[in-house]
mmCIF file of C-alpha atoms in Angstrom:
data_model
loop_
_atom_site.group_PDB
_atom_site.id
_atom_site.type_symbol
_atom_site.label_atom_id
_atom_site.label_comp_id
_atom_site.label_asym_id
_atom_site.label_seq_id
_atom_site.Cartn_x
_atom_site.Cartn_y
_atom_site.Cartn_z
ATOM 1 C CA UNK G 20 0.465 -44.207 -51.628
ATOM 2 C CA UNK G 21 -0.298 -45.168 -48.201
ATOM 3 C CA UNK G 22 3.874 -44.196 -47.617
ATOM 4 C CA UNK G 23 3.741 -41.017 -49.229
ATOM 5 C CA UNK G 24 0.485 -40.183 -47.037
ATOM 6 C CA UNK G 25 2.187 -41.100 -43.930
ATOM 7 C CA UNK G 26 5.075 -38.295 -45.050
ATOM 8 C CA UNK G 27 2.500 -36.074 -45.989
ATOM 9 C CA UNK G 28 0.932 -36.192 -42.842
ATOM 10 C CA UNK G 29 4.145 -35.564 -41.162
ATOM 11 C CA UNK G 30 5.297 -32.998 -42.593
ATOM 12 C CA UNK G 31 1.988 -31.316 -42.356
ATOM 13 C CA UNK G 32 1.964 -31.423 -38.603
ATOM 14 C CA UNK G 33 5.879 -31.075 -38.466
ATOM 15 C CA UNK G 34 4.753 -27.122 -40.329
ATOM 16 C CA UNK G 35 2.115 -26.885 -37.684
ATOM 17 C CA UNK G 36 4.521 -27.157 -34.668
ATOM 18 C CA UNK G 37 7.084 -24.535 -36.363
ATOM 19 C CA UNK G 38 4.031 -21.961 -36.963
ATOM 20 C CA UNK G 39 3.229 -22.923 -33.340
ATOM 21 C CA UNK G 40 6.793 -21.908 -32.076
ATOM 22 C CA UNK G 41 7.045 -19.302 -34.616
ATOM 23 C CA UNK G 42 3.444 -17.436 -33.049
ATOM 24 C CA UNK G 43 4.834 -18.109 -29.595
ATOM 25 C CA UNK G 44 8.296 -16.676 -30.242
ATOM 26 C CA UNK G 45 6.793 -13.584 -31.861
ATOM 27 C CA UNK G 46 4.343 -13.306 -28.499
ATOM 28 C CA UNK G 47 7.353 -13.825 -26.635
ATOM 29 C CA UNK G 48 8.823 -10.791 -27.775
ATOM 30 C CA UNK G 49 6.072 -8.663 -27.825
ATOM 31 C CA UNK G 50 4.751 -9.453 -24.646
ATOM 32 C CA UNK G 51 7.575 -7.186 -23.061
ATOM 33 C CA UNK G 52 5.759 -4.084 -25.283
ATOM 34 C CA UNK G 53 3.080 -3.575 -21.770
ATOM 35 C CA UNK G 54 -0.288 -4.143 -22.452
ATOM 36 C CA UNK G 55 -0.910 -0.512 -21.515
ATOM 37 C CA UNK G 56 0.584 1.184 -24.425
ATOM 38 C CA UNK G 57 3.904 1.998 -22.121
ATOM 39 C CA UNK G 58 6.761 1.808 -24.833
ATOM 40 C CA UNK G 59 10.044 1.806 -21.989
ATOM 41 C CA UNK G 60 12.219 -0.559 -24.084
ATOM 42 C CA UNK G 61 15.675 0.265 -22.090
ATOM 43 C CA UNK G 62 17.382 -2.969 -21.217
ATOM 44 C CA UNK G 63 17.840 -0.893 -17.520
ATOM 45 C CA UNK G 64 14.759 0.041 -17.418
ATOM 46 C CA UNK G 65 12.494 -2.377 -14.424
ATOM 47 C CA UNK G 66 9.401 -3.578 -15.427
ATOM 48 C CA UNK G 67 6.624 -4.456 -13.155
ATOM 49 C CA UNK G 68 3.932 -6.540 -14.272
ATOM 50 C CA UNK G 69 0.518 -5.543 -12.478
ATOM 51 C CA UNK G 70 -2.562 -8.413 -12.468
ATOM 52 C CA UNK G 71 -5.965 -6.675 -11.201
ATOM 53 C CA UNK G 72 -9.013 -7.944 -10.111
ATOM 54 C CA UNK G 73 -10.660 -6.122 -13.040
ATOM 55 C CA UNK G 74 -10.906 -4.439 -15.431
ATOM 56 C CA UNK G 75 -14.256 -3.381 -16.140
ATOM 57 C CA UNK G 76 -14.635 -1.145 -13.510
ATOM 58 C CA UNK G 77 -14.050 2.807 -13.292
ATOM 59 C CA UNK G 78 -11.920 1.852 -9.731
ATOM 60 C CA UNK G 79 -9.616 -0.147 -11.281
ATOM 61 C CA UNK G 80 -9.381 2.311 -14.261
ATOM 62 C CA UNK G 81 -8.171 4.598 -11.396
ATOM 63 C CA UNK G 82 -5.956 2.064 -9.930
ATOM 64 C CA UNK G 83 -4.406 1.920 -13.098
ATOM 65 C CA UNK G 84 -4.209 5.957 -13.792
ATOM 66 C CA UNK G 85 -2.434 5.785 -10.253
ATOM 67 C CA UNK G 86 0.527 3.172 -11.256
ATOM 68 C CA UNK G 87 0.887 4.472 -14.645
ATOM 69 C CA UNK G 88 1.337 8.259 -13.142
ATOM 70 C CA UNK G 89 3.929 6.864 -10.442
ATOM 71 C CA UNK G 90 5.711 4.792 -13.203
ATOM 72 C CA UNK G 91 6.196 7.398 -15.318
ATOM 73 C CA UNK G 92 7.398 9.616 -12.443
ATOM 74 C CA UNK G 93 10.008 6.606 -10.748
ATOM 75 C CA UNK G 94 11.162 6.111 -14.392
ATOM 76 C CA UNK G 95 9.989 2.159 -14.615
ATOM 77 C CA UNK G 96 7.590 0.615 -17.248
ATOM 78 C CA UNK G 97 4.542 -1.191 -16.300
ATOM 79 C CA UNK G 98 1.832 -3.024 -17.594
ATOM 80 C CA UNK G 99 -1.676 -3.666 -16.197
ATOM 81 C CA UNK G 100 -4.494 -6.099 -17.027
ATOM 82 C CA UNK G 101 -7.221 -8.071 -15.254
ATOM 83 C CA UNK G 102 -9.980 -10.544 -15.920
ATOM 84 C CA UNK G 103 -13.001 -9.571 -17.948
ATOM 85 C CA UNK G 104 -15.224 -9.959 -14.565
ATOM 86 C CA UNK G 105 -14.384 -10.588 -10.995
ATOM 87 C CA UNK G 106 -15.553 -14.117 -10.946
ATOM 88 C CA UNK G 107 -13.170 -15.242 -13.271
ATOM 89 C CA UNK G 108 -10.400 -16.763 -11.306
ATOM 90 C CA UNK G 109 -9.205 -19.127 -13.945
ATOM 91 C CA UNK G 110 -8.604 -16.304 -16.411
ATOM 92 C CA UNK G 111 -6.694 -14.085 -13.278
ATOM 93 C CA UNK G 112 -4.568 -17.439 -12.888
ATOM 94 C CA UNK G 113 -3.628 -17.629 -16.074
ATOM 95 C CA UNK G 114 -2.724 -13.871 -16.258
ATOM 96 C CA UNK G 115 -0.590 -14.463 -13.103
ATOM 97 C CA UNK G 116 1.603 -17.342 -14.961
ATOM 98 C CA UNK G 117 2.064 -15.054 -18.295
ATOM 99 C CA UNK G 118 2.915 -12.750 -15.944
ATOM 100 C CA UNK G 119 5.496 -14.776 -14.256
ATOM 101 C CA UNK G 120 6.730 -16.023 -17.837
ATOM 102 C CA UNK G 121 7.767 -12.438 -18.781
ATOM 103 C CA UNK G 122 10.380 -12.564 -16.171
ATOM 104 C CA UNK G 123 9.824 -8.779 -14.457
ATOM 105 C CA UNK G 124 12.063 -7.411 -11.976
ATOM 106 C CA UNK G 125 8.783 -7.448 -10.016
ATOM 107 C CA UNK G 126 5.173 -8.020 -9.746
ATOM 108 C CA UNK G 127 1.896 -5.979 -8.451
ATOM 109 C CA UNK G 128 -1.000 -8.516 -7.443
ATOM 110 C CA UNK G 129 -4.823 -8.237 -6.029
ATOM 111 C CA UNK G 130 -6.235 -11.675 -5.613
ATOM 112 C CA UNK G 131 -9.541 -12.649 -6.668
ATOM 113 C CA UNK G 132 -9.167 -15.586 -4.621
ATOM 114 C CA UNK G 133 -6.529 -15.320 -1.920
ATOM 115 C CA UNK G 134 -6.233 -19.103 -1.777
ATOM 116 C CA UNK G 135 -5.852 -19.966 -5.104
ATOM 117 C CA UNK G 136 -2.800 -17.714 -5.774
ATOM 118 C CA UNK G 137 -0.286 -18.864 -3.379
ATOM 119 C CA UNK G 138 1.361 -21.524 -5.389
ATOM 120 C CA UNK G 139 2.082 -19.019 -8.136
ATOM 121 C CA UNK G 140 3.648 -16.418 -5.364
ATOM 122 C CA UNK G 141 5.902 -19.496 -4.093
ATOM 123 C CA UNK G 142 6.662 -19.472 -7.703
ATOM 124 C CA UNK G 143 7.284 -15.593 -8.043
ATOM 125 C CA UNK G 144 9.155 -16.260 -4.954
ATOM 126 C CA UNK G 145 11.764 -19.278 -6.383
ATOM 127 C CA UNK G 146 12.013 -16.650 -9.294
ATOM 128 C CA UNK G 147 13.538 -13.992 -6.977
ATOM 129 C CA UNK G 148 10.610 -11.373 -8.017
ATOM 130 C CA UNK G 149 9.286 -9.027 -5.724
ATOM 131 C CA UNK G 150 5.496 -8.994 -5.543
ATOM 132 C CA UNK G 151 3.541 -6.359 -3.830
ATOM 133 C CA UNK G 152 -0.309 -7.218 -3.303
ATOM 134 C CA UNK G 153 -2.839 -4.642 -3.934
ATOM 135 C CA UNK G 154 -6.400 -4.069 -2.796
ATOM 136 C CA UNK G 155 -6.700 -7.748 -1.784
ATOM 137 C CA UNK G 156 -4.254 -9.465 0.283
ATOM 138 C CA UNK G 157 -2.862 -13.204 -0.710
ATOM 139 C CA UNK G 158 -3.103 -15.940 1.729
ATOM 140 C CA UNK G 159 0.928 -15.930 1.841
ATOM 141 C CA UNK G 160 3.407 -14.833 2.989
ATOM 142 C CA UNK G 161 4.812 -13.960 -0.333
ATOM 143 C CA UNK G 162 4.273 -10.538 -0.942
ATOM 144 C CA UNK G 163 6.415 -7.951 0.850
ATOM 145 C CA UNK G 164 3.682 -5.642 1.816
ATOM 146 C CA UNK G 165 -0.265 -4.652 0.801
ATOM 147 C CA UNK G 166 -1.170 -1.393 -0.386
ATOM 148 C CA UNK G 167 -4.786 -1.541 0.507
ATOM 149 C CA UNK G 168 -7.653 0.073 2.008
ATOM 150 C CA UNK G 169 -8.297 -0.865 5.625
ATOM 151 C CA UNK G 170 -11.514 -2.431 4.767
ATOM 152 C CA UNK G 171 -13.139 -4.149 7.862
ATOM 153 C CA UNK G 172 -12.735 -0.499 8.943
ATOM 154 C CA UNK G 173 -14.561 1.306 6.161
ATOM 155 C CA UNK G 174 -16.828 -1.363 6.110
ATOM 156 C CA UNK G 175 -17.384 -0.634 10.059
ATOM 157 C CA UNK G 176 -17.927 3.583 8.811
ATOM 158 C CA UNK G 177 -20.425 2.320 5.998
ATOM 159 C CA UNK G 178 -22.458 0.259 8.568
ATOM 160 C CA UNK G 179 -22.264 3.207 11.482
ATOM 161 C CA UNK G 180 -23.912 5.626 8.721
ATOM 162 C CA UNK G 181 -26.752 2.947 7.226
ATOM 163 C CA UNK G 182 -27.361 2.526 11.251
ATOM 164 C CA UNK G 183 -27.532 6.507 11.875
ATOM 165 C CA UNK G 184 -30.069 6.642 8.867
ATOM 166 C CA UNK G 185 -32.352 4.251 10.163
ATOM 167 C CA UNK G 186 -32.716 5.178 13.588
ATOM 168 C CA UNK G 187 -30.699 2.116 14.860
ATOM 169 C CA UNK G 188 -33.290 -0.404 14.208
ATOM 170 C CA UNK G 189 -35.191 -2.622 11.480
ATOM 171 C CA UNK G 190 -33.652 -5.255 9.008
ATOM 172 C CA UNK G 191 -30.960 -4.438 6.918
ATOM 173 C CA UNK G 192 -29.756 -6.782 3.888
ATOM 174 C CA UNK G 193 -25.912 -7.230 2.113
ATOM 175 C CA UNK G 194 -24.860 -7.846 -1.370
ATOM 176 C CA UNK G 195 -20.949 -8.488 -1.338
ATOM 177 C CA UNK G 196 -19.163 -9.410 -4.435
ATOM 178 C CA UNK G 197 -17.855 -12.175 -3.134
ATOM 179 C CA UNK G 198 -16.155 -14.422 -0.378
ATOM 180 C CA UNK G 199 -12.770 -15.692 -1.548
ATOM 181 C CA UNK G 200 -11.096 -12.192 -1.770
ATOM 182 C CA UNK G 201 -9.652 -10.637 1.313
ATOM 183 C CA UNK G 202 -11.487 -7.551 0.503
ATOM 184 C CA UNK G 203 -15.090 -9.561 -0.289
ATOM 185 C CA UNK G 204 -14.501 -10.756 3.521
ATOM 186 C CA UNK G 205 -13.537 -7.533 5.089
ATOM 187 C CA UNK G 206 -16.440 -5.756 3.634
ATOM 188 C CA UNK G 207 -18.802 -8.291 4.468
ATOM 189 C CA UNK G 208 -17.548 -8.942 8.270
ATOM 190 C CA UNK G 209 -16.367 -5.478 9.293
ATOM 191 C CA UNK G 210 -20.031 -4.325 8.619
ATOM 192 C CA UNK G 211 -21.429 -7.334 10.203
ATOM 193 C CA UNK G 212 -19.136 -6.885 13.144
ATOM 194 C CA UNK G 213 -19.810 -3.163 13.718
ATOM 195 C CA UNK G 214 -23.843 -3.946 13.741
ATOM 196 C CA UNK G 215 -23.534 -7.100 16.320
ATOM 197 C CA UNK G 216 -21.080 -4.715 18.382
ATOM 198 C CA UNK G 217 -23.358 -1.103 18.125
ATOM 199 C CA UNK G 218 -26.603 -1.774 16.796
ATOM 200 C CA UNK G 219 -28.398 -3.921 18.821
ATOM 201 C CA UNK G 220 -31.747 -2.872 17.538
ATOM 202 C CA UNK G 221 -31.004 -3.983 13.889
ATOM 203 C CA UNK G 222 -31.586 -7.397 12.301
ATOM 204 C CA UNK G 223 -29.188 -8.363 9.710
ATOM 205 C CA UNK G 224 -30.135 -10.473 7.477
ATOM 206 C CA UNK G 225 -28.093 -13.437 5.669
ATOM 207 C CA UNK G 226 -25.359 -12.412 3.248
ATOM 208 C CA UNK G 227 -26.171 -12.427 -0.440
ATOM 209 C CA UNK G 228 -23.210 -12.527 -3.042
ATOM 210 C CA UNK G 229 -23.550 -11.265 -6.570
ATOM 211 C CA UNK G 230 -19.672 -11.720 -7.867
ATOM 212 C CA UNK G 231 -19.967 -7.170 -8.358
ATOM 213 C CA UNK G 232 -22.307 -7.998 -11.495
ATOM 214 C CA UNK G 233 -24.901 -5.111 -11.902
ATOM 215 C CA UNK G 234 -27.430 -7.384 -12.946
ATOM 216 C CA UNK G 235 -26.855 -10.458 -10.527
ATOM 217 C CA UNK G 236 -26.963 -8.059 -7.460
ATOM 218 C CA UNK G 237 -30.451 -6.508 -8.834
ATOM 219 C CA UNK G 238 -31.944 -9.786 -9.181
ATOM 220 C CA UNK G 239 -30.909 -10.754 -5.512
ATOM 221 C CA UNK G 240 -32.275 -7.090 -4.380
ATOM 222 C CA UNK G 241 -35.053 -7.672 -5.708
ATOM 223 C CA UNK G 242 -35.754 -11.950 -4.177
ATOM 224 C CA UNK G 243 -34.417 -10.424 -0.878
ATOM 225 C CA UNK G 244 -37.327 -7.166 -0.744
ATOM 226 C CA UNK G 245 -39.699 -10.138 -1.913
ATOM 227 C CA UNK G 246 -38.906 -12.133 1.004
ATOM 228 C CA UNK G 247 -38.810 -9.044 3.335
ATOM 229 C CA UNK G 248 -40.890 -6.613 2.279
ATOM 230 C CA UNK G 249 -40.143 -4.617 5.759
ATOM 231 C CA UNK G 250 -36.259 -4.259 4.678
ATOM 232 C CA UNK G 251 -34.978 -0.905 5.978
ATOM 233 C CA UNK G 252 -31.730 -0.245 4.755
ATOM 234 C CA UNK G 253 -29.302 -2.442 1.749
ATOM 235 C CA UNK G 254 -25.522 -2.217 1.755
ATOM 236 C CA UNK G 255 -23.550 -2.800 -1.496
ATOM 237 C CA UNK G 256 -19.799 -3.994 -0.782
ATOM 238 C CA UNK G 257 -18.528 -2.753 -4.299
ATOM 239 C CA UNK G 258 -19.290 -0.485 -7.138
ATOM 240 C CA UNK G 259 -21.127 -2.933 -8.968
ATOM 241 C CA UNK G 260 -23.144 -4.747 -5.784
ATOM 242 C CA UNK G 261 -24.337 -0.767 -5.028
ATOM 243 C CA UNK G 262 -25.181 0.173 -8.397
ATOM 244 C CA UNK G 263 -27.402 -3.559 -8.295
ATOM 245 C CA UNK G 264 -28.658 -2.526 -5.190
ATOM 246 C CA UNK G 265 -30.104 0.640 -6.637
ATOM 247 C CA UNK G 266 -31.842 -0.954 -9.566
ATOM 248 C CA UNK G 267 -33.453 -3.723 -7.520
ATOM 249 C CA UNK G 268 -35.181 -1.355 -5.680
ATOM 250 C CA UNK G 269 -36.033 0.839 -9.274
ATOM 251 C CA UNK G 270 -37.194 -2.433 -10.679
ATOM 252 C CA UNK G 271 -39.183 -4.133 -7.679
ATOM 253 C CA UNK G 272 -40.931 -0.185 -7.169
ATOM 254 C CA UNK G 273 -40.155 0.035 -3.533
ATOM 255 C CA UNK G 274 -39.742 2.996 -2.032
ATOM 256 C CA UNK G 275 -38.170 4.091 1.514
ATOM 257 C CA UNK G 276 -35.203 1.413 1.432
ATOM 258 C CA UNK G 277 -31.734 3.607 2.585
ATOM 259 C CA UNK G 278 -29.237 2.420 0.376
ATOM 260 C CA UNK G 279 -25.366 2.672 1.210
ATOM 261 C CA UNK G 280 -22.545 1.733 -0.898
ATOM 262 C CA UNK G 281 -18.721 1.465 -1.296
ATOM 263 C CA UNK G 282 -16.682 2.636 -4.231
ATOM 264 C CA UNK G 283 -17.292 5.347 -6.812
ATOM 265 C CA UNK G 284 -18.288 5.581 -10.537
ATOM 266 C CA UNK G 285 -20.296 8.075 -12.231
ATOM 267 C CA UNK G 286 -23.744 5.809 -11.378
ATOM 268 C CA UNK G 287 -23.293 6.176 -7.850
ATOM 269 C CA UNK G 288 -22.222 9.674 -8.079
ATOM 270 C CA UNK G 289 -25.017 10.108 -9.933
ATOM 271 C CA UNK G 290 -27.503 8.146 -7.762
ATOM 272 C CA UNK G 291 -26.083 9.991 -4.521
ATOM 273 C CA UNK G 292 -26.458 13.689 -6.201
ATOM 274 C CA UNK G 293 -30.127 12.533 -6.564
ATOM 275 C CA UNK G 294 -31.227 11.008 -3.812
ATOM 276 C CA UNK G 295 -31.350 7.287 -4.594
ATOM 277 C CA UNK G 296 -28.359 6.277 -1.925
ATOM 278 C CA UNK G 297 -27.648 8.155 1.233
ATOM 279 C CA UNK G 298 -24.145 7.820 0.758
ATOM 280 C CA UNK G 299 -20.907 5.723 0.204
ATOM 281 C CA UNK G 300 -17.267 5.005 1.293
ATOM 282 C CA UNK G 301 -14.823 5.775 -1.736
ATOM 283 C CA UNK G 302 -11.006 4.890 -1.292
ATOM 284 C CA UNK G 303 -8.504 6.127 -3.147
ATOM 285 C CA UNK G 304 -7.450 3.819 -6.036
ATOM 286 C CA UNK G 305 -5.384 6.623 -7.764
ATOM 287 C CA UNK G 306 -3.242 6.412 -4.783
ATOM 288 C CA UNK G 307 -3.269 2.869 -4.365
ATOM 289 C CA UNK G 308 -2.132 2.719 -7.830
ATOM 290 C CA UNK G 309 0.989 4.933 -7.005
ATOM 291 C CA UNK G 310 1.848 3.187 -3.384
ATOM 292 C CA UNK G 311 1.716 0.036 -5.734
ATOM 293 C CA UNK G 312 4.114 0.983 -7.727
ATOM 294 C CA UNK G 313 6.041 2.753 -5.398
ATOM 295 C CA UNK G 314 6.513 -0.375 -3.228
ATOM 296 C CA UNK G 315 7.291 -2.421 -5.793
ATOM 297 C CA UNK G 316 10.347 0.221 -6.747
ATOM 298 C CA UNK G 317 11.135 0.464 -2.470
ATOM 299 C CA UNK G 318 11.585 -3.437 -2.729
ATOM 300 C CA UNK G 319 13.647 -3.319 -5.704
ATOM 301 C CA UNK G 320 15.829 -0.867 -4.361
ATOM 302 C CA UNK G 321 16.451 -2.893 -1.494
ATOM 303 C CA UNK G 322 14.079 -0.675 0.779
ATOM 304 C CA UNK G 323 12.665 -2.190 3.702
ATOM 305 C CA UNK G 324 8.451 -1.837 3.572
ATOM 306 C CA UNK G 325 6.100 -1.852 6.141
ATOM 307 C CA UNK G 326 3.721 -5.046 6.437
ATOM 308 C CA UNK G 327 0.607 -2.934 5.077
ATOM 309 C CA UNK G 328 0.129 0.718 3.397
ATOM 310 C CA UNK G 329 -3.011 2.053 4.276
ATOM 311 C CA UNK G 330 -4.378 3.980 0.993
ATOM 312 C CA UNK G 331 -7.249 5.667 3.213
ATOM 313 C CA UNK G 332 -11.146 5.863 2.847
ATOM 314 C CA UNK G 333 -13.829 8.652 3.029
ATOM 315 C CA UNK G 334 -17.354 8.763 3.882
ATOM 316 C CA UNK G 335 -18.973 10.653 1.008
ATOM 317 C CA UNK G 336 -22.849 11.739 0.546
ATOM 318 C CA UNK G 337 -25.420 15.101 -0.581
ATOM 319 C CA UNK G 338 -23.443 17.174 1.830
ATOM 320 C CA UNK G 339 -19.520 16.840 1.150
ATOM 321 C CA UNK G 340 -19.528 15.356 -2.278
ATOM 322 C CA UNK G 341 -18.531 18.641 -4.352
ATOM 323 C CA UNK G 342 -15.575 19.003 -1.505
ATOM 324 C CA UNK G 343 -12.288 19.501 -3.151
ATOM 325 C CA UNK G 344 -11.001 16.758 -0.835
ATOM 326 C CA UNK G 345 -13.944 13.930 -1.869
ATOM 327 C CA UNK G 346 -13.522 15.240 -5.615
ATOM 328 C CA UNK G 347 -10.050 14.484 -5.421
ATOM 329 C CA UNK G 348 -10.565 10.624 -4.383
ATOM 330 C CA UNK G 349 -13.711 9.909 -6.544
ATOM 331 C CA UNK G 350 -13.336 8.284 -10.141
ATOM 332 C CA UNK G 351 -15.910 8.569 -12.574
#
């Protein structure tokens, strides 16, 4: 008895490993189907594998209307995905390596954290694939160019209009999404940098991060006008720190704070149409989508690319909103 369990056993895990190679081999071949619903199948037909930040939000929705347009246009397939939130690095890392497994003829990145990513691009790199970086540069020198907004720049515009707004003095407060991504950085020290240079009348208080979670950046609104009641103006470094931002102040009943953000989405559209934030800088994802993809078919082709491609940024508020040129650049 004690033989025949042995077997038994044996042969019990031996069927678990085949159904274990069996799922992987079938995931293996669908994998190449693009998580995006693209359905290129022709053997001569590149495929670039795109790994967001996110997912969740309408900007990256954008980003991803941008590529897919371009794709469709340069004749390549593509497929896009991103963690559920931006704090997940672990579950960006592990897109990165299916990624890599798949074997495309290149590869669209935007780091969560710029560090953390480098030993996969030396891997993309001893793999002979091409990898463009996107919205957020990598700490490497990997990737053959960054299609990206120049962010310590907008940052700097954001920071010039919050000043304007409050007469150049008082305390203003920061919610960034976060300070491992190139673009967490630039937002946080091209507005910090443009008040130390221009506004010597305005207190700035310490950073606050809330990882672009609606609900994390209200709470920290709401601990930061608790600790400084006197708090003139709050800048939001993403879509979700700004939409935070807003319902701090809704929850905590202030009134009076100037609110600027960065990004689009219907809520700030929504919140800027009626008065709740002066204003925010938008870039334009559904051209950073394309000049992704673009690039990535450039490097392929054995075109040489420029070190950066600036994707632009406007100032948008009451007044130019409804402009065909703003309308153009915001996503809802």
């Amino acid at each position: 008895m004690t033989t025949h369990g042995h077997k038994g056993a044996r042969t019990m895990k031996r069927n678990r490993i085949l159904a274990a190679v069996a799922v992987t081999a079938i995931a293996l071949v669908t994998a190449g189907c693009g998580d995006d619903g693209s359905t290129g199948t022709g053997s001569d037909q590149k495929y670039i594998a795109i790994v967001s930040k996110g997912f969740q939000h309408q900007f990256w929705q954008a980003v991803k209307k941008g590529a897919e347009d371009e794709a469709a246009k340069q004749g390549v397939r593509i497929t896009f995905e991103g963690p559920a939130t931006e704090a997940d690095i672990e579950a960006q890392t592990t897109m990165l390596t299916n990624a890599l497994a798949k074997k495309p003829d290149a590869i669209g990145f935007a780091a969560l954290d710029s560090k953390a990513a480098a030993p996969l691009m030396e891997q993309a790199k001893s793999a002979n694939i091409p990898v463009i970086a996107f919205d957020s540069g990598v700490d490497s020198d990997v990737p053959l160019t960054t299609a990206a907004t120049d962010n310590k720049a907008a940052a700097g515009e954001a920071a010039k209009h919050l000043s304007e707004l409050i007469g150049g003095s008082g305390k203003v407060a920061l919610v960034v999404h976060d300070q491992t991504s190139v673009t967490g950085r630039d937002r946080r020290d091209g507005f910090t940098d443009w008040m130390k240079a221009n506004a010597p009348g305005i207190q700035v208080l310490p950073v606050q991060y809330g990882g672009g979670d609606q609900a994390k950046s209200a709470d920290i609104t709401k601990s930061i006008l608790r600790a400084n009641p006197d708090v003139k103006g709050i800048y939001g470094a993403n879509e979700g720190s700004a939409i935070g931002v807003i319902k701090g102040i809704e929850e905590s009943g202030k009134k009076g704070v100037v609110v600027v953000g960065f990004d689009s989405g219907q809520a700030q559209i929504d919140a800027i149409k009626n008065g709740t934030e002066a204003g925010a800088i938008t870039q334009n994802p559904v051209g950073m989508g394309a000049a992704l993809v673009k690039a990535a078919v450039d490097a392929l082709n054995g075109t040489s690319l420029p070190k950066t491609i600036d994707t632009g940024y406007f100032w948008y508020d009451k007044t130019n909103i409804d402009s065909p040129e703003i309308q153009a650049v915001l996503y809802k």
